[in-house]
Amino acid sequence: MRTAPNVIITGTPGVGKTVHCEQLAQDTGLRHLSINQVAKDRDCFETYDEELKTWIVDEDKLQENLDAEIFGVLLEEACEAFDEEVVVELMSEKDDDVEGNCERISSWVSSWKINQNLNAN
C-alpha cells in the first residue's frame, strides 16, 4: 500500500517549481525528486540554452532512464490522462502564491493520507 501520493509540479523556467517543491518536501515529508538532478545524474543533457539560462534535456535518453513518465507533463495532457479531480492548476505569478500553493497542496497530502488509512481498515 502506498504511504504517500505523487505530486507532479511542472512549469516553464523561473516560475518557482523548485521553491514550491522544497517547501512542500519540508511541510509534508514528501521526497523532492528534481528532474534536473535526475537528468544530471544520468547524463541526459544535450546542450545549455544561454538565453533561458537552463540545460536542454535529451528527452529520449531521460525517458529511457526513468521507470515512470514524470517529465513533460503539461496541463492539457494531464487533464486528458488523469481523472479531473486529481489535476489542479495552481498559478505562481507572485511570491505570495508559493505560500498559498504549498498550504493547499500540504492540506491535500494530509487528507490523502487520512483517506488512505481509512480505506485500509
Coordinates of C-alpha atoms in Angstrom, one line a residue:
M1 CA 0.0 0.0 0.0
R2 CA 1.2 3.5 -0.9
T3 CA 2.1 5.7 2.1
A4 CA 2.3 9.0 0.1
P5 CA 0.9 10.4 -3.1
N6 CA 2.8 11.5 -6.1
V7 CA 2.7 15.3 -6.7
I8 CA 4.0 16.4 -10.0
I9 CA 4.8 20.1 -10.4
T10 CA 5.5 21.4 -13.9
G11 CA 6.0 24.8 -15.5
T12 CA 8.2 27.0 -17.6
P13 CA 11.7 28.1 -16.3
G14 CA 11.6 30.6 -13.5
V15 CA 8.0 30.2 -12.2
G16 CA 9.1 28.7 -8.8
K17 CA 8.9 25.0 -9.3
T18 CA 11.9 24.3 -7.1
V19 CA 10.8 26.7 -4.4
H20 CA 7.4 25.0 -4.3
C21 CA 8.9 21.5 -4.2
E22 CA 11.4 22.3 -1.5
Q23 CA 8.8 23.9 0.7
L24 CA 6.3 21.0 0.1
A25 CA 9.0 18.4 1.0
Q26 CA 9.7 20.3 4.2
D27 CA 6.0 20.7 5.1
T28 CA 4.8 17.2 4.2
G29 CA 7.7 14.9 4.4
L30 CA 7.4 14.0 0.8
R31 CA 10.6 13.4 -1.2
H32 CA 11.6 16.1 -3.7
L33 CA 12.8 14.4 -6.9
S34 CA 14.2 17.1 -9.2
I35 CA 14.0 16.2 -12.9
N36 CA 17.2 18.4 -13.4
Q37 CA 19.1 16.3 -10.8
V38 CA 17.8 13.0 -12.4
A39 CA 18.9 14.2 -15.8
K40 CA 22.3 15.3 -14.5
D41 CA 22.9 12.1 -12.6
R42 CA 22.1 10.1 -15.7
D43 CA 23.9 12.3 -18.2
C44 CA 20.8 13.3 -20.1
F45 CA 21.6 16.9 -21.0
E46 CA 22.0 17.8 -24.7
T47 CA 23.1 21.5 -24.6
Y48 CA 22.9 24.7 -22.5
D49 CA 20.4 27.4 -23.6
E50 CA 22.2 30.7 -22.9
E51 CA 19.0 32.8 -23.4
L52 CA 16.9 30.8 -21.0
K53 CA 19.9 30.0 -18.7
T54 CA 18.9 26.4 -18.5
W55 CA 20.1 23.0 -19.7
I56 CA 18.2 21.3 -22.5
V57 CA 17.4 17.7 -21.6
D58 CA 17.7 14.8 -24.0
E59 CA 14.1 13.7 -23.5
D60 CA 14.6 10.4 -25.3
K61 CA 17.6 9.5 -23.2
L62 CA 15.9 10.6 -20.0
Q63 CA 12.7 8.7 -20.8
E64 CA 14.8 5.5 -21.3
N65 CA 16.3 6.0 -17.8
L66 CA 13.1 6.6 -15.9
D67 CA 10.7 4.0 -14.6
A68 CA 7.7 6.3 -14.7
E69 CA 6.8 9.1 -17.0
I70 CA 7.4 12.2 -14.9
F71 CA 8.8 14.6 -17.5
G72 CA 7.0 16.9 -19.8
V73 CA 3.5 16.5 -18.3
L74 CA 1.6 19.5 -19.5
L75 CA -1.7 20.6 -18.0
E76 CA -3.7 19.6 -21.1
E77 CA -2.1 16.1 -21.2
A78 CA -2.6 15.7 -17.5
C79 CA -6.3 16.6 -17.8
E80 CA -6.6 14.0 -20.6
A81 CA -4.7 11.3 -18.8
F82 CA -6.0 11.6 -15.3
D83 CA -9.3 11.9 -13.5
E84 CA -10.5 15.5 -13.3
E85 CA -10.3 15.6 -9.5
V86 CA -6.6 14.8 -9.4
V87 CA -5.3 17.5 -11.7
V88 CA -5.2 21.0 -10.3
E89 CA -3.7 24.1 -12.0
L90 CA -2.1 26.5 -9.5
M91 CA -0.7 29.8 -10.7
S92 CA 2.7 31.1 -9.5
E93 CA 2.8 34.7 -10.6
K94 CA 3.7 36.4 -7.3
D95 CA 5.9 35.4 -4.3
D96 CA 2.7 35.1 -2.1
D97 CA 1.5 32.4 -4.5
V98 CA 4.2 30.0 -3.3
E99 CA 2.9 30.0 0.3
G100 CA -0.7 29.7 -0.7
N101 CA 0.0 26.9 -3.2
C102 CA 2.2 25.0 -0.7
E103 CA -0.5 25.3 2.0
R104 CA -3.2 24.0 -0.4
I105 CA -1.0 21.0 -1.6
S106 CA 0.1 20.2 2.0
S107 CA -3.6 20.1 3.1
W108 CA -4.4 17.8 0.2
V109 CA -1.5 15.5 1.1
S110 CA -2.7 15.3 4.7
S111 CA -6.3 14.5 3.5
W112 CA -4.9 11.9 1.1
K113 CA -3.0 10.1 3.9
I114 CA -6.1 10.1 6.2
N115 CA -8.3 8.7 3.4
Q116 CA -5.7 6.0 2.6
N117 CA -5.6 5.0 6.2
L118 CA -9.4 4.8 6.4
N119 CA -9.6 2.8 3.3
A120 CA -7.0 0.3 4.6
N121 CA -9.2 -0.5 7.6

